[in-house]
Every structure is written in C-alpha cells, then in structure tokens.
C-alpha cells in the first residue's frame, strides 16, 4: 500500500488556511472547504490527485527557509510614525502607514494586495492598481480572509516585472513566500501584529442577530470619531446602526478566551523573531513611554523593519511621515501579540461551540451567556486596573 503524498490536515493547529497547497497543485485538485467552525481547510480530490507531493512540501508548517527566519540577525529597525495626510490617517486604523507604503508602490506602477470586505461583509484578499482601489483595503478586518487565487496573481505580476506590496497576517506571508520559493526583489511583504482571526461563520451569525430584518451597508471595526485609543465599532444598515466603543463591544471580548478564533492562531509560529515579512506594522501601544510627543489620539503606528527591502521602501516614503526611532523591546513589551499567542480557554471554547451547534439560544443571548462578565469579574477587573494605576503614579510600574 503506497503512502499518501498529498496534504491532509490531521492537527488543525498546523494549518492557517493560507492556500499555498491549493496554489501549487498542478492538477487543481485541492479546494478550500469550511469545517464545522466556518474556517477553510484544504481538501484533496483523490480521484484527480497524482501524488506529486508538492502540496506537502509547500506547506509553511514544514521546514523551509521561506517559512523560518535565517539565524543571522535581522535589521529590526523600529519607529513610531504617522502619515502627514490627516484624511488618510483618520480613515486608517492607526497611523496610516499602509497607505504611505501602498501609495508609493502604486506610484511606481505596482500592485497592492490586502484584505477587503465583500458584498456580504465577509473578508477576501484582493488587489488594487489605483489609489482609489486602495480604499477598500484600508482599516482592520479581524476576520479570516479568503485568499482565493491571490498567490498565483502575485506570481503573475512579479513575472511581468511589476512591484508588488503584499499585506496580510504572518502565516499568509509565510505561505506566499513558500509558494514562490524565492525572495523576489520586487516583492515587499508587510504583516500585521495579529491577535488571531475570527470565524467568518460566527461573524455572519452576529451580523444577522443585529440586523435580522435589515441590510448591512457599512462596517468599520476601528472608527476614530472617539479617537484611536478609544475607537468605536460602527455597523450601519439601511434602517438602523450600531455604534459602540470597541473596548465594550461584546463580540470582541471573545479574544481573551479564543472562543471562535482559528485553532492555529493559538500556537502561531510566525511571531516574535520569526516574522518572515519585510515590515511589521501595528498600533503604537505604550505610546506614553515610546513617543508621547507624537501622540494626538488621531492615530500612531509602530513600524518594525526586518529587511533591506523594507528599509528602502520606508526611506522612500519617509518624507510623508512624522516619525521617531524607537526600540524593538518597547514593541514587545507593550504589544504582547508581537511575540506570543494567547492560549485559548479550552473549557469555555468547548462550551460555546456546544451551545452554538444546538442552535437553541438566539445568538445575541449566546454571546451574553459566554462573554458577559459577572459582577465578581467586573469588580476584580476594576480593582486590578486601580492597582496598576496607583503603581504607575507611584513610579513603581512602567506606564
């Protein structure tokens, strides 16, 4: 009996759904199909598969120079920065760094890949070749994006000699580089400091619970009408809308437990010093220590440059930015998602999905049941917050 040589997902913590396997298959016999949690995984059509093993070799969870950082030290240049264009900064989740980088690539006749909402407000990876086309790619999405044939499109543009800026999560960039199997000089990859991606199925259930008799027209996970530090979630339908401070938005409280986050996000291998991108961008948390003189609550980014290609692009847009050099240790201290994943609460996750599959509780009540804090939890959180504030004022804890 011959050994199976095609991709087969046994441990879901070792598949991010990047589509490298689908993209490399010479017979097109791999499709991405939803599991019971709404996440996409590769499924092979055995009747068509020729057992070439390319899908196994390309997987970024296998050992590869394009899925792991080389042992020599990377650049690790760090900046706190924001875009001088106030309109762009307001439309962005943080300091508008994506637009500064993307605008340059477009100006050079290149192509920019990123995540956009589709007509159903699910998320897909797509590309833009104009400044107007960049608008849907701006802003945080927080969902697992469908990659479609993005990897093959990137390869096509690179073969045409065009510059490509690819933005995404670290796992997606690892998959892309493994698929390309070489580091093209015209490709610049920008990853985001990621907390994990939510299930598209759960997001759809949540939208329906809010707008069951309405049509959703607009979603913004990071509306800055209340500032960057206290941003709001805004969802508008034809007849109604939701506007709530992000920190109070019940849906996002799931992150502390990993209730409906993709399993691979709990043990992401593409964090810390194994980021295979050229540049990493994120909110500049810890701004009071890192760059208080730059912070005006309109948006401030942390930028970590890993490669010479990343530095060349940053230098090319520096005149459009207000920035100062900072330390990588500051990023790691104030944004723990840079270096590690947050462990899931296995018991709470199991209980949530058990209730969800029963389909006996309206979804809004289901979230309340599994995420609403008890009075004891609220009291403990306020006490802990008060202690931290006191220690900070006394100079016993870094602010």
PDB file of N, CA, C and O in Angstrom, residues 4 31 117 161 228 239 354:
ATOM      1  N   UNK A   4       0.313   7.954   1.346  1.00  0.00           N
ATOM      2  CA  UNK A   4      -0.356   9.137   0.811  1.00  0.00           C
ATOM      3  C   UNK A   4       0.619  10.307   0.777  1.00  0.00           C
ATOM      4  O   UNK A   4       1.278  10.599   1.763  1.00  0.00           O
ATOM      5  N   UNK A  31      -9.316  21.959  -2.997  1.00  0.00           N
ATOM      6  CA  UNK A  31     -10.271  23.041  -2.759  1.00  0.00           C
ATOM      7  C   UNK A  31     -10.261  23.386  -1.278  1.00  0.00           C
ATOM      8  O   UNK A  31      -9.908  22.557  -0.430  1.00  0.00           O
ATOM      9  N   UNK A 117     -13.665  43.887   2.499  1.00  0.00           N
ATOM     10  CA  UNK A 117     -14.991  43.299   2.682  1.00  0.00           C
ATOM     11  C   UNK A 117     -15.605  42.996   1.316  1.00  0.00           C
ATOM     12  O   UNK A 117     -15.467  43.773   0.369  1.00  0.00           O
ATOM     13  N   UNK A 161       7.346  41.760 -14.091  1.00  0.00           N
ATOM     14  CA  UNK A 161       8.333  42.745 -13.684  1.00  0.00           C
ATOM     15  C   UNK A 161       7.774  43.891 -12.881  1.00  0.00           C
ATOM     16  O   UNK A 161       8.449  44.911 -12.680  1.00  0.00           O
ATOM     17  N   UNK A 228      -8.224  57.213  18.480  1.00  0.00           N
ATOM     18  CA  UNK A 228      -7.612  55.904  18.268  1.00  0.00           C
ATOM     19  C   UNK A 228      -7.624  55.060  19.541  1.00  0.00           C
ATOM     20  O   UNK A 228      -7.926  53.876  19.515  1.00  0.00           O
ATOM     21  N   UNK A 239     -31.798  50.721   7.852  1.00  0.00           N
ATOM     22  CA  UNK A 239     -32.780  51.287   8.782  1.00  0.00           C
ATOM     23  C   UNK A 239     -32.232  51.560  10.172  1.00  0.00           C
ATOM     24  O   UNK A 239     -32.863  52.260  10.960  1.00  0.00           O
ATOM     25  N   UNK A 354     -20.577  24.035  21.736  1.00  0.00           N
ATOM     26  CA  UNK A 354     -21.653  23.073  22.042  1.00  0.00           C
ATOM     27  C   UNK A 354     -23.002  23.765  21.988  1.00  0.00           C
ATOM     28  O   UNK A 354     -23.957  23.263  21.366  1.00  0.00           O
TER      29      UNK A 354
END
